[in-house]
PDB file of N, CA and C in Angstrom:
ATOM      1  N   ILE A  16      14.677  46.264  31.070  1.00  0.00           N
ATOM      2  CA  ILE A  16      15.104  46.447  29.692  1.00  0.00           C
ATOM      3  C   ILE A  16      16.627  46.408  29.657  1.00  0.00           C
ATOM      4  N   TYR A  17      17.169  45.629  28.777  1.00  0.00           N
ATOM      5  CA  TYR A  17      18.602  45.517  28.619  1.00  0.00           C
ATOM      6  C   TYR A  17      18.948  45.676  27.154  1.00  0.00           C
ATOM      7  N   THR A  18      19.890  46.491  26.858  1.00  0.00           N
ATOM      8  CA  THR A  18      20.430  46.608  25.517  1.00  0.00           C
ATOM      9  C   THR A  18      21.928  46.956  25.616  1.00  0.00           C
ATOM     10  N   GLN A  19      22.701  46.199  24.887  1.00  0.00           N
ATOM     11  CA  GLN A  19      24.126  46.471  24.761  1.00  0.00           C
ATOM     12  C   GLN A  19      24.414  46.762  23.294  1.00  0.00           C
ATOM     13  N   VAL A  20      25.068  47.895  23.047  1.00  0.00           N
ATOM     14  CA  VAL A  20      25.366  48.283  21.689  1.00  0.00           C
ATOM     15  C   VAL A  20      26.916  48.357  21.597  1.00  0.00           C
ATOM     16  N   ILE A  21      27.479  47.632  20.627  1.00  0.00           N
ATOM     17  CA  ILE A  21      28.899  47.632  20.407  1.00  0.00           C
ATOM     18  C   ILE A  21      29.146  48.051  18.982  1.00  0.00           C
ATOM     19  N   ILE A  22      29.990  49.024  18.803  1.00  0.00           N
ATOM     20  CA  ILE A  22      30.433  49.452  17.460  1.00  0.00           C
ATOM     21  C   ILE A  22      31.920  49.195  17.392  1.00  0.00           C
ATOM     22  N   GLU A  23      32.301  48.288  16.476  1.00  0.00           N
ATOM     23  CA  GLU A  23      33.702  47.848  16.424  1.00  0.00           C
ATOM     24  C   GLU A  23      34.010  47.487  14.984  1.00  0.00           C
ATOM     25  N   ASN A  24      35.092  48.045  14.487  1.00  0.00           N
ATOM     26  CA  ASN A  24      35.589  47.714  13.132  1.00  0.00           C
ATOM     27  C   ASN A  24      34.455  47.878  12.096  1.00  0.00           C
ATOM     28  N   GLY A  25      33.678  48.941  12.206  1.00  0.00           N
ATOM     29  CA  GLY A  25      32.667  49.235  11.215  1.00  0.00           C
ATOM     30  C   GLY A  25      31.402  48.393  11.314  1.00  0.00           C
ATOM     31  N   MET A  26      31.287  47.643  12.399  1.00  0.00           N
ATOM     32  CA  MET A  26      30.115  46.776  12.586  1.00  0.00           C
ATOM     33  C   MET A  26      29.335  47.239  13.818  1.00  0.00           C
ATOM     34  N   LEU A  27      28.019  47.240  13.682  1.00  0.00           N
ATOM     35  CA  LEU A  27      27.119  47.570  14.801  1.00  0.00           C
ATOM     36  C   LEU A  27      26.504  46.259  15.315  1.00  0.00           C
ATOM     37  N   LYS A  28      26.623  46.016  16.591  1.00  0.00           N
ATOM     38  CA  LYS A  28      26.081  44.810  17.203  1.00  0.00           C
ATOM     39  C   LYS A  28      25.154  45.256  18.336  1.00  0.00           C
ATOM     40  N   VAL A  29      23.931  44.774  18.332  1.00  0.00           N
ATOM     41  CA  VAL A  29      22.944  45.124  19.344  1.00  0.00           C
ATOM     42  C   VAL A  29      22.480  43.833  19.996  1.00  0.00           C
ATOM     43  N   GLN A  30      22.678  43.744  21.314  1.00  0.00           N
ATOM     44  CA  GLN A  30      22.183  42.588  22.087  1.00  0.00           C
ATOM     45  C   GLN A  30      21.114  43.085  23.007  1.00  0.00           C
ATOM     46  N   ARG A  31      19.944  42.516  22.883  1.00  0.00           N
ATOM     47  CA  ARG A  31      18.774  42.969  23.676  1.00  0.00           C
ATOM     48  C   ARG A  31      18.407  41.996  24.754  1.00  0.00           C
ATOM     49  N   ASP A  32      19.252  40.979  24.978  1.00  0.00           N
ATOM     50  CA  ASP A  32      18.961  39.950  25.956  1.00  0.00           C
ATOM     51  C   ASP A  32      20.143  39.817  26.913  1.00  0.00           C
ATOM     52  N   ARG A  33      19.916  40.153  28.157  1.00  0.00           N
ATOM     53  CA  ARG A  33      20.999  40.106  29.147  1.00  0.00           C
ATOM     54  C   ARG A  33      21.692  38.772  29.235  1.00  0.00           C
ATOM     55  N   ASN A  34      20.938  37.697  29.012  1.00  0.00           N
ATOM     56  CA  ASN A  34      21.490  36.340  29.105  1.00  0.00           C
ATOM     57  C   ASN A  34      22.058  35.828  27.762  1.00  0.00           C
ATOM     58  N   HIS A  35      21.983  36.657  26.777  1.00  0.00           N
ATOM     59  CA  HIS A  35      22.491  36.349  25.434  1.00  0.00           C
ATOM     60  C   HIS A  35      21.877  35.090  24.875  1.00  0.00           C
ATOM     61  N   VAL A  36      20.612  34.853  25.135  1.00  0.00           N
ATOM     62  CA  VAL A  36      19.897  33.717  24.590  1.00  0.00           C
ATOM     63  C   VAL A  36      19.439  34.084  23.175  1.00  0.00           C
ATOM     64  N   GLU A  37      18.915  35.327  23.034  1.00  0.00           N
ATOM     65  CA  GLU A  37      18.470  35.792  21.717  1.00  0.00           C
ATOM     66  C   GLU A  37      19.683  36.166  20.887  1.00  0.00           C
ATOM     67  N   PRO A  38      19.602  36.028  19.578  1.00  0.00           N
ATOM     68  CA  PRO A  38      20.736  36.372  18.732  1.00  0.00           C
ATOM     69  C   PRO A  38      21.050  37.880  18.743  1.00  0.00           C
ATOM     70  N   THR A  39      22.322  38.199  18.555  1.00  0.00           N
ATOM     71  CA  THR A  39      22.745  39.541  18.456  1.00  0.00           C
ATOM     72  C   THR A  39      22.392  40.096  17.056  1.00  0.00           C
ATOM     73  N   GLU A  40      21.819  41.287  17.017  1.00  0.00           N
ATOM     74  CA  GLU A  40      21.529  41.948  15.755  1.00  0.00           C
ATOM     75  C   GLU A  40      22.861  42.557  15.263  1.00  0.00           C
ATOM     76  N   THR A  41      23.235  42.252  14.047  1.00  0.00           N
ATOM     77  CA  THR A  41      24.519  42.743  13.517  1.00  0.00           C
ATOM     78  C   THR A  41      24.308  43.339  12.129  1.00  0.00           C
ATOM     79  N   ARG A  42      24.962  44.455  11.877  1.00  0.00           N
ATOM     80  CA  ARG A  42      24.954  45.056  10.544  1.00  0.00           C
ATOM     81  C   ARG A  42      26.177  45.939  10.387  1.00  0.00           C
ATOM     82  N   SER A  43      26.508  46.187   9.140  1.00  0.00           N
ATOM     83  CA  SER A  43      27.594  47.094   8.801  1.00  0.00           C
ATOM     84  C   SER A  43      27.170  48.542   9.004  1.00  0.00           C
ATOM     85  N   CYS A  44      28.053  49.350   9.519  1.00  0.00           N
ATOM     86  CA  CYS A  44      27.802  50.767   9.642  1.00  0.00           C
ATOM     87  C   CYS A  44      28.114  51.441   8.276  1.00  0.00           C
ATOM     88  N   THR A  45      27.364  52.447   7.971  1.00  0.00           N
ATOM     89  CA  THR A  45      27.673  53.212   6.743  1.00  0.00           C
ATOM     90  C   THR A  45      28.851  54.113   7.055  1.00  0.00           C
ATOM     91  N   LYS A  46      29.464  54.617   5.961  1.00  0.00           N
ATOM     92  CA  LYS A  46      30.574  55.557   6.107  1.00  0.00           C
ATOM     93  C   LYS A  46      30.092  56.829   6.784  1.00  0.00           C
ATOM     94  N   ALA A  47      28.873  57.245   6.487  1.00  0.00           N
ATOM     95  CA  ALA A  47      28.335  58.453   7.135  1.00  0.00           C
ATOM     96  C   ALA A  47      28.156  58.233   8.608  1.00  0.00           C
ATOM     97  N   GLU A  48      27.662  57.065   9.044  1.00  0.00           N
ATOM     98  CA  GLU A  48      27.487  56.765  10.465  1.00  0.00           C
ATOM     99  C   GLU A  48      28.835  56.753  11.159  1.00  0.00           C
ATOM    100  N   MET A  49      29.799  56.075  10.544  1.00  0.00           N
ATOM    101  CA  MET A  49      31.131  56.029  11.177  1.00  0.00           C
ATOM    102  C   MET A  49      31.750  57.428  11.246  1.00  0.00           C
ATOM    103  N   GLY A  50      31.500  58.273  10.252  1.00  0.00           N
ATOM    104  CA  GLY A  50      31.987  59.648  10.273  1.00  0.00           C
ATOM    105  C   GLY A  50      31.367  60.435  11.422  1.00  0.00           C
ATOM    106  N   MET A  51      30.042  60.252  11.633  1.00  0.00           N
ATOM    107  CA  MET A  51      29.392  60.960  12.746  1.00  0.00           C
ATOM    108  C   MET A  51      29.914  60.495  14.083  1.00  0.00           C
ATOM    109  N   ILE A  52      30.148  59.196  14.212  1.00  0.00           N
ATOM    110  CA  ILE A  52      30.695  58.695  15.498  1.00  0.00           C
ATOM    111  C   ILE A  52      32.114  59.256  15.722  1.00  0.00           C
ATOM    112  N   GLN A  53      32.926  59.199  14.678  1.00  0.00           N
ATOM    113  CA  GLN A  53      34.282  59.689  14.825  1.00  0.00           C
ATOM    114  C   GLN A  53      34.318  61.169  15.140  1.00  0.00           C
ATOM    115  N   ASN A  54      33.465  61.948  14.458  1.00  0.00           N
ATOM    116  CA  ASN A  54      33.382  63.360  14.755  1.00  0.00           C
ATOM    117  C   ASN A  54      32.983  63.660  16.204  1.00  0.00           C
ATOM    118  N   ALA A  55      32.004  62.886  16.682  1.00  0.00           N
ATOM    119  CA  ALA A  55      31.541  63.058  18.054  1.00  0.00           C
ATOM    120  C   ALA A  55      32.631  62.670  19.064  1.00  0.00           C
ATOM    121  N   ILE A  56      33.371  61.602  18.777  1.00  0.00           N
ATOM    122  CA  ILE A  56      34.464  61.171  19.663  1.00  0.00           C
ATOM    123  C   ILE A  56      35.590  62.183  19.599  1.00  0.00           C
ATOM    124  N   ASN A  57      35.883  62.748  18.457  1.00  0.00           N
ATOM    125  CA  ASN A  57      36.972  63.703  18.337  1.00  0.00           C
ATOM    126  C   ASN A  57      36.733  64.954  19.175  1.00  0.00           C
ATOM    127  N   THR A  58      35.496  65.268  19.524  1.00  0.00           N
ATOM    128  CA  THR A  58      35.206  66.454  20.349  1.00  0.00           C
ATOM    129  C   THR A  58      35.418  66.159  21.839  1.00  0.00           C
ATOM    130  N   LEU A  59      35.583  64.878  22.200  1.00  0.00           N
ATOM    131  CA  LEU A  59      35.682  64.513  23.577  1.00  0.00           C
ATOM    132  C   LEU A  59      37.118  64.547  24.110  1.00  0.00           C
ATOM    133  N   ASP A  60      37.259  64.857  25.358  1.00  0.00           N
ATOM    134  CA  ASP A  60      38.519  64.675  26.098  1.00  0.00           C
ATOM    135  C   ASP A  60      38.365  63.299  26.753  1.00  0.00           C
ATOM    136  N   LEU A  61      38.965  62.253  26.155  1.00  0.00           N
ATOM    137  CA  LEU A  61      38.749  60.885  26.659  1.00  0.00           C
ATOM    138  C   LEU A  61      39.204  60.752  28.126  1.00  0.00           C
ATOM    139  N   GLU A  62      40.225  61.476  28.485  1.00  0.00           N
ATOM    140  CA  GLU A  62      40.724  61.378  29.903  1.00  0.00           C
ATOM    141  C   GLU A  62      39.677  61.943  30.880  1.00  0.00           C
ATOM    142  N   ALA A  63      38.844  62.858  30.412  1.00  0.00           N
ATOM    143  CA  ALA A  63      37.835  63.467  31.274  1.00  0.00           C
ATOM    144  C   ALA A  63      36.518  62.700  31.336  1.00  0.00           C
ATOM    145  N   LEU A  64      36.375  61.695  30.491  1.00  0.00           N
ATOM    146  CA  LEU A  64      35.128  60.955  30.341  1.00  0.00           C
ATOM    147  C   LEU A  64      34.646  60.387  31.692  1.00  0.00           C
ATOM    148  N   SER A  65      35.520  59.916  32.500  1.00  0.00           N
ATOM    149  CA  SER A  65      35.137  59.319  33.790  1.00  0.00           C
ATOM    150  C   SER A  65      34.594  60.355  34.778  1.00  0.00           C
ATOM    151  N   GLY A  66      34.797  61.612  34.508  1.00  0.00           N
ATOM    152  CA  GLY A  66      34.344  62.671  35.433  1.00  0.00           C
ATOM    153  C   GLY A  66      33.063  63.322  34.975  1.00  0.00           C
ATOM    154  N   TYR A  67      32.475  62.911  33.869  1.00  0.00           N
ATOM    155  CA  TYR A  67      31.235  63.522  33.403  1.00  0.00           C
ATOM    156  C   TYR A  67      30.064  63.147  34.330  1.00  0.00           C
ATOM    157  N   GLU A  68      29.466  64.152  34.930  1.00  0.00           N
ATOM    158  CA  GLU A  68      28.382  63.906  35.856  1.00  0.00           C
ATOM    159  C   GLU A  68      27.071  63.716  35.095  1.00  0.00           C
ATOM    160  N   ALA A  69      26.246  62.827  35.611  1.00  0.00           N
ATOM    161  CA  ALA A  69      24.903  62.582  35.074  1.00  0.00           C
ATOM    162  C   ALA A  69      24.003  63.787  35.439  1.00  0.00           C
ATOM    163  N   PRO A  70      23.274  64.288  34.494  1.00  0.00           N
ATOM    164  CA  PRO A  70      22.408  65.444  34.777  1.00  0.00           C
ATOM    165  C   PRO A  70      21.144  65.102  35.544  1.00  0.00           C
ATOM    166  N   THR A  71      20.752  63.844  35.555  1.00  0.00           N
ATOM    167  CA  THR A  71      19.562  63.399  36.276  1.00  0.00           C
ATOM    168  C   THR A  71      19.875  62.141  37.064  1.00  0.00           C
ATOM    169  N   GLU A  72      18.999  61.758  37.964  1.00  0.00           N
ATOM    170  CA  GLU A  72      19.235  60.600  38.815  1.00  0.00           C
ATOM    171  C   GLU A  72      18.052  59.653  38.912  1.00  0.00           C
ATOM    172  N   LYS A  73      17.286  59.555  37.844  1.00  0.00           N
ATOM    173  CA  LYS A  73      16.075  58.693  37.796  1.00  0.00           C
ATOM    174  C   LYS A  73      16.468  57.222  37.966  1.00  0.00           C
ATOM    175  N   ARG A  74      17.630  56.840  37.525  1.00  0.00           N
ATOM    176  CA  ARG A  74      18.049  55.419  37.558  1.00  0.00           C
ATOM    177  C   ARG A  74      18.218  54.951  39.025  1.00  0.00           C
ATOM    178  N   LEU A  75      18.383  55.869  39.935  1.00  0.00           N
ATOM    179  CA  LEU A  75      18.606  55.500  41.336  1.00  0.00           C
ATOM    180  C   LEU A  75      17.344  54.985  42.022  1.00  0.00           C
ATOM    181  N   TYR A  76      16.188  55.298  41.403  1.00  0.00           N
ATOM    182  CA  TYR A  76      14.910  54.808  41.974  1.00  0.00           C
ATOM    183  C   TYR A  76      14.071  54.096  40.939  1.00  0.00           C
ATOM    184  N   ASP A  77      14.715  53.455  39.966  1.00  0.00           N
ATOM    185  CA  ASP A  77      14.052  52.715  38.902  1.00  0.00           C
ATOM    186  C   ASP A  77      13.190  53.553  37.997  1.00  0.00           C
ATOM    187  N   GLY A  78      13.494  54.855  37.918  1.00  0.00           N
ATOM    188  CA  GLY A  78      12.746  55.744  37.049  1.00  0.00           C
ATOM    189  C   GLY A  78      13.261  55.752  35.634  1.00  0.00           C
ATOM    190  N   ALA A  79      14.454  55.155  35.410  1.00  0.00           N
ATOM    191  CA  ALA A  79      15.050  55.104  34.073  1.00  0.00           C
ATOM    192  C   ALA A  79      16.121  54.023  34.111  1.00  0.00           C
ATOM    193  N   PRO A  80      16.291  53.336  32.980  1.00  0.00           N
ATOM    194  CA  PRO A  80      17.438  52.412  32.917  1.00  0.00           C
ATOM    195  C   PRO A  80      18.746  53.175  32.956  1.00  0.00           C
ATOM    196  N   HIS A  81      19.784  52.573  33.472  1.00  0.00           N
ATOM    197  CA  HIS A  81      21.061  53.242  33.503  1.00  0.00           C
ATOM    198  C   HIS A  81      21.824  52.925  32.211  1.00  0.00           C
ATOM    199  N   ALA A  82      22.749  53.762  31.902  1.00  0.00           N
ATOM    200  CA  ALA A  82      23.567  53.644  30.703  1.00  0.00           C
ATOM    201  C   ALA A  82      25.008  54.055  31.015  1.00  0.00           C
ATOM    202  N   ILE A  83      25.898  53.532  30.224  1.00  0.00           N
ATOM    203  CA  ILE A  83      27.303  53.995  30.289  1.00  0.00           C
ATOM    204  C   ILE A  83      27.810  54.059  28.832  1.00  0.00           C
ATOM    205  N   VAL A  84      28.832  54.840  28.640  1.00  0.00           N
ATOM    206  CA  VAL A  84      29.540  54.846  27.357  1.00  0.00           C
ATOM    207  C   VAL A  84      30.977  54.437  27.616  1.00  0.00           C
ATOM    208  N   LYS A  85      31.427  53.447  26.893  1.00  0.00           N
ATOM    209  CA  LYS A  85      32.784  53.019  27.029  1.00  0.00           C
ATOM    210  C   LYS A  85      33.466  53.099  25.641  1.00  0.00           C
ATOM    211  N   ILE A  86      34.629  53.737  25.626  1.00  0.00           N
ATOM    212  CA  ILE A  86      35.388  53.893  24.382  1.00  0.00           C
ATOM    213  C   ILE A  86      36.756  53.270  24.601  1.00  0.00           C
ATOM    214  N   SER A  87      37.096  52.357  23.701  1.00  0.00           N
ATOM    215  CA  SER A  87      38.427  51.753  23.716  1.00  0.00           C
ATOM    216  C   SER A  87      39.186  52.347  22.531  1.00  0.00           C
ATOM    217  N   HIS A  88      40.392  52.835  22.897  1.00  0.00           N
ATOM    218  CA  HIS A  88      41.231  53.471  21.837  1.00  0.00           C
ATOM    219  C   HIS A  88      42.696  53.191  22.146  1.00  0.00           C
ATOM    220  N   MET A  89      43.370  52.617  21.189  1.00  0.00           N
ATOM    221  CA  MET A  89      44.819  52.338  21.310  1.00  0.00           C
ATOM    222  C   MET A  89      45.125  51.551  22.554  1.00  0.00           C
ATOM    223  N   GLY A  90      44.295  50.533  22.870  1.00  0.00           N
ATOM    224  CA  GLY A  90      44.539  49.672  24.018  1.00  0.00           C
ATOM    225  C   GLY A  90      44.159  50.219  25.367  1.00  0.00           C
ATOM    226  N   THR A  91      43.572  51.400  25.405  1.00  0.00           N
ATOM    227  CA  THR A  91      43.109  52.002  26.644  1.00  0.00           C
ATOM    228  C   THR A  91      41.605  52.201  26.594  1.00  0.00           C
ATOM    229  N   SER A  92      40.913  51.894  27.699  1.00  0.00           N
ATOM    230  CA  SER A  92      39.456  52.033  27.758  1.00  0.00           C
ATOM    231  C   SER A  92      39.135  53.261  28.637  1.00  0.00           C
ATOM    232  N   TYR A  93      38.138  53.996  28.158  1.00  0.00           N
ATOM    233  CA  TYR A  93      37.653  55.194  28.851  1.00  0.00           C
ATOM    234  C   TYR A  93      36.148  54.996  29.028  1.00  0.00           C
ATOM    235  N   GLN A  94      35.634  55.313  30.230  1.00  0.00           N
ATOM    236  CA  GLN A  94      34.219  55.047  30.498  1.00  0.00           C
ATOM    237  C   GLN A  94      33.589  56.134  31.311  1.00  0.00           C
ATOM    238  N   THR A  95      32.342  56.442  30.979  1.00  0.00           N
ATOM    239  CA  THR A  95      31.577  57.402  31.753  1.00  0.00           C
ATOM    240  C   THR A  95      31.058  56.728  33.015  1.00  0.00           C
ATOM    241  N   PRO A  96      30.708  57.520  33.992  1.00  0.00           N
ATOM    242  CA  PRO A  96      29.943  56.998  35.109  1.00  0.00           C
ATOM    243  C   PRO A  96      28.510  56.628  34.622  1.00  0.00           C
ATOM    244  N   ASN A  97      27.748  55.875  35.364  1.00  0.00           N
ATOM    245  CA  ASN A  97      26.384  55.558  35.011  1.00  0.00           C
ATOM    246  C   ASN A  97      25.567  56.869  34.891  1.00  0.00           C
ATOM    247  N   PHE A  98      24.674  56.856  33.897  1.00  0.00           N
ATOM    248  CA  PHE A  98      23.746  57.986  33.742  1.00  0.00           C
ATOM    249  C   PHE A  98      22.395  57.406  33.293  1.00  0.00           C
ATOM    250  N   ASP A  99      21.340  58.204  33.366  1.00  0.00           N
ATOM    251  CA  ASP A  99      20.013  57.771  32.948  1.00  0.00           C
ATOM    252  C   ASP A  99      19.980  57.688  31.436  1.00  0.00           C
ATOM    253  N   HIS A 100      19.507  56.545  30.929  1.00  0.00           N
ATOM    254  CA  HIS A 100      19.303  56.394  29.486  1.00  0.00           C
ATOM    255  C   HIS A 100      18.389  57.492  29.019  1.00  0.00           C
ATOM    256  N   GLY A 101      18.823  58.164  27.959  1.00  0.00           N
ATOM    257  CA  GLY A 101      18.026  59.272  27.417  1.00  0.00           C
ATOM    258  C   GLY A 101      18.411  60.611  27.960  1.00  0.00           C
ATOM    259  N   TYR A 102      19.282  60.621  28.964  1.00  0.00           N
ATOM    260  CA  TYR A 102      19.706  61.893  29.614  1.00  0.00           C
ATOM    261  C   TYR A 102      21.196  61.881  29.836  1.00  0.00           C
ATOM    262  N   PRO A 103      21.999  61.875  28.784  1.00  0.00           N
ATOM    263  CA  PRO A 103      23.446  61.899  28.933  1.00  0.00           C
ATOM    264  C   PRO A 103      23.970  63.262  29.288  1.00  0.00           C
ATOM    265  N   ASN A 104      25.173  63.280  29.793  1.00  0.00           N
ATOM    266  CA  ASN A 104      25.868  64.526  29.999  1.00  0.00           C
ATOM    267  C   ASN A 104      25.984  65.267  28.637  1.00  0.00           C
ATOM    268  N   THR A 105      25.882  66.590  28.642  1.00  0.00           N
ATOM    269  CA  THR A 105      25.910  67.301  27.383  1.00  0.00           C
ATOM    270  C   THR A 105      27.198  67.102  26.588  1.00  0.00           C
ATOM    271  N   ASN A 106      28.287  66.741  27.255  1.00  0.00           N
ATOM    272  CA  ASN A 106      29.536  66.511  26.547  1.00  0.00           C
ATOM    273  C   ASN A 106      29.499  65.273  25.661  1.00  0.00           C
ATOM    274  N   ILE A 107      28.662  64.313  26.022  1.00  0.00           N
ATOM    275  CA  ILE A 107      28.591  63.054  25.221  1.00  0.00           C
ATOM    276  C   ILE A 107      27.259  62.899  24.472  1.00  0.00           C
ATOM    277  N   GLU A 108      26.418  63.900  24.554  1.00  0.00           N
ATOM    278  CA  GLU A 108      25.089  63.848  23.997  1.00  0.00           C
ATOM    279  C   GLU A 108      25.063  63.544  22.473  1.00  0.00           C
ATOM    280  N   ALA A 109      25.921  64.180  21.715  1.00  0.00           N
ATOM    281  CA  ALA A 109      25.968  63.912  20.285  1.00  0.00           C
ATOM    282  C   ALA A 109      26.346  62.480  19.994  1.00  0.00           C
ATOM    283  N   LEU A 110      27.326  61.933  20.690  1.00  0.00           N
ATOM    284  CA  LEU A 110      27.746  60.533  20.514  1.00  0.00           C
ATOM    285  C   LEU A 110      26.616  59.595  20.922  1.00  0.00           C
ATOM    286  N   VAL A 111      26.030  59.800  22.062  1.00  0.00           N
ATOM    287  CA  VAL A 111      24.949  58.924  22.550  1.00  0.00           C
ATOM    288  C   VAL A 111      23.757  58.963  21.610  1.00  0.00           C
ATOM    289  N   ASN A 112      23.383  60.136  21.144  1.00  0.00           N
ATOM    290  CA  ASN A 112      22.244  60.245  20.246  1.00  0.00           C
ATOM    291  C   ASN A 112      22.529  59.546  18.896  1.00  0.00           C
ATOM    292  N   THR A 113      23.724  59.656  18.404  1.00  0.00           N
ATOM    293  CA  THR A 113      24.120  58.965  17.150  1.00  0.00           C
ATOM    294  C   THR A 113      23.994  57.448  17.341  1.00  0.00           C
ATOM    295  N   ILE A 114      24.534  56.956  18.424  1.00  0.00           N
ATOM    296  CA  ILE A 114      24.483  55.501  18.676  1.00  0.00           C
ATOM    297  C   ILE A 114      23.065  55.052  18.891  1.00  0.00           C
ATOM    298  N   THR A 115      22.291  55.809  19.661  1.00  0.00           N
ATOM    299  CA  THR A 115      20.889  55.481  19.901  1.00  0.00           C
ATOM    300  C   THR A 115      20.108  55.398  18.578  1.00  0.00           C
ATOM    301  N   ASP A 116      20.311  56.368  17.730  1.00  0.00           N
ATOM    302  CA  ASP A 116      19.661  56.370  16.450  1.00  0.00           C
ATOM    303  C   ASP A 116      20.078  55.176  15.576  1.00  0.00           C
ATOM    304  N   MET A 117      21.388  54.859  15.575  1.00  0.00           N
ATOM    305  CA  MET A 117      21.863  53.725  14.811  1.00  0.00           C
ATOM    306  C   MET A 117      21.252  52.417  15.264  1.00  0.00           C
ATOM    307  N   ALA A 118      21.136  52.276  16.596  1.00  0.00           N
ATOM    308  CA  ALA A 118      20.600  51.025  17.168  1.00  0.00           C
ATOM    309  C   ALA A 118      19.057  51.042  17.282  1.00  0.00           C
ATOM    310  N   LYS A 119      18.478  52.174  16.881  1.00  0.00           N
ATOM    311  CA  LYS A 119      17.022  52.338  16.962  1.00  0.00           C
ATOM    312  C   LYS A 119      16.467  52.092  18.343  1.00  0.00           C
ATOM    313  N   LEU A 120      17.076  52.783  19.308  1.00  0.00           N
ATOM    314  CA  LEU A 120      16.695  52.706  20.703  1.00  0.00           C
ATOM    315  C   LEU A 120      15.801  53.908  21.052  1.00  0.00           C
ATOM    316  N   PRO A 121      14.873  53.741  21.962  1.00  0.00           N
ATOM    317  CA  PRO A 121      14.077  54.922  22.392  1.00  0.00           C
ATOM    318  C   PRO A 121      14.985  55.896  23.124  1.00  0.00           C
ATOM    319  N   LYS A 122      14.707  57.185  22.960  1.00  0.00           N
ATOM    320  CA  LYS A 122      15.531  58.190  23.610  1.00  0.00           C
ATOM    321  C   LYS A 122      14.939  58.568  24.936  1.00  0.00           C
TER     322      LYS A 122
END
């Protein structure tokens, strides 16, 4: 299972095909959705993002797909380590759940 979700300039793009053969699903984000994302990001220490430990390790034995969160802000990118999809670190849980809901991904 492959899914890439990009939220950029008020647009949600969901790519469900690793080889990008299938078209990318694209739609505008609502003001409410963008507000929820911004609020979730505002609670994060972006510099600490790379140190957030995954609470589970199912991805290490194919028990769960792996996921990452990458945030680009003011020309700098911040990224979490890999974690099990559906089991984010509690510090990023609100952001991950918001994005998952917007992209209609299973939790």
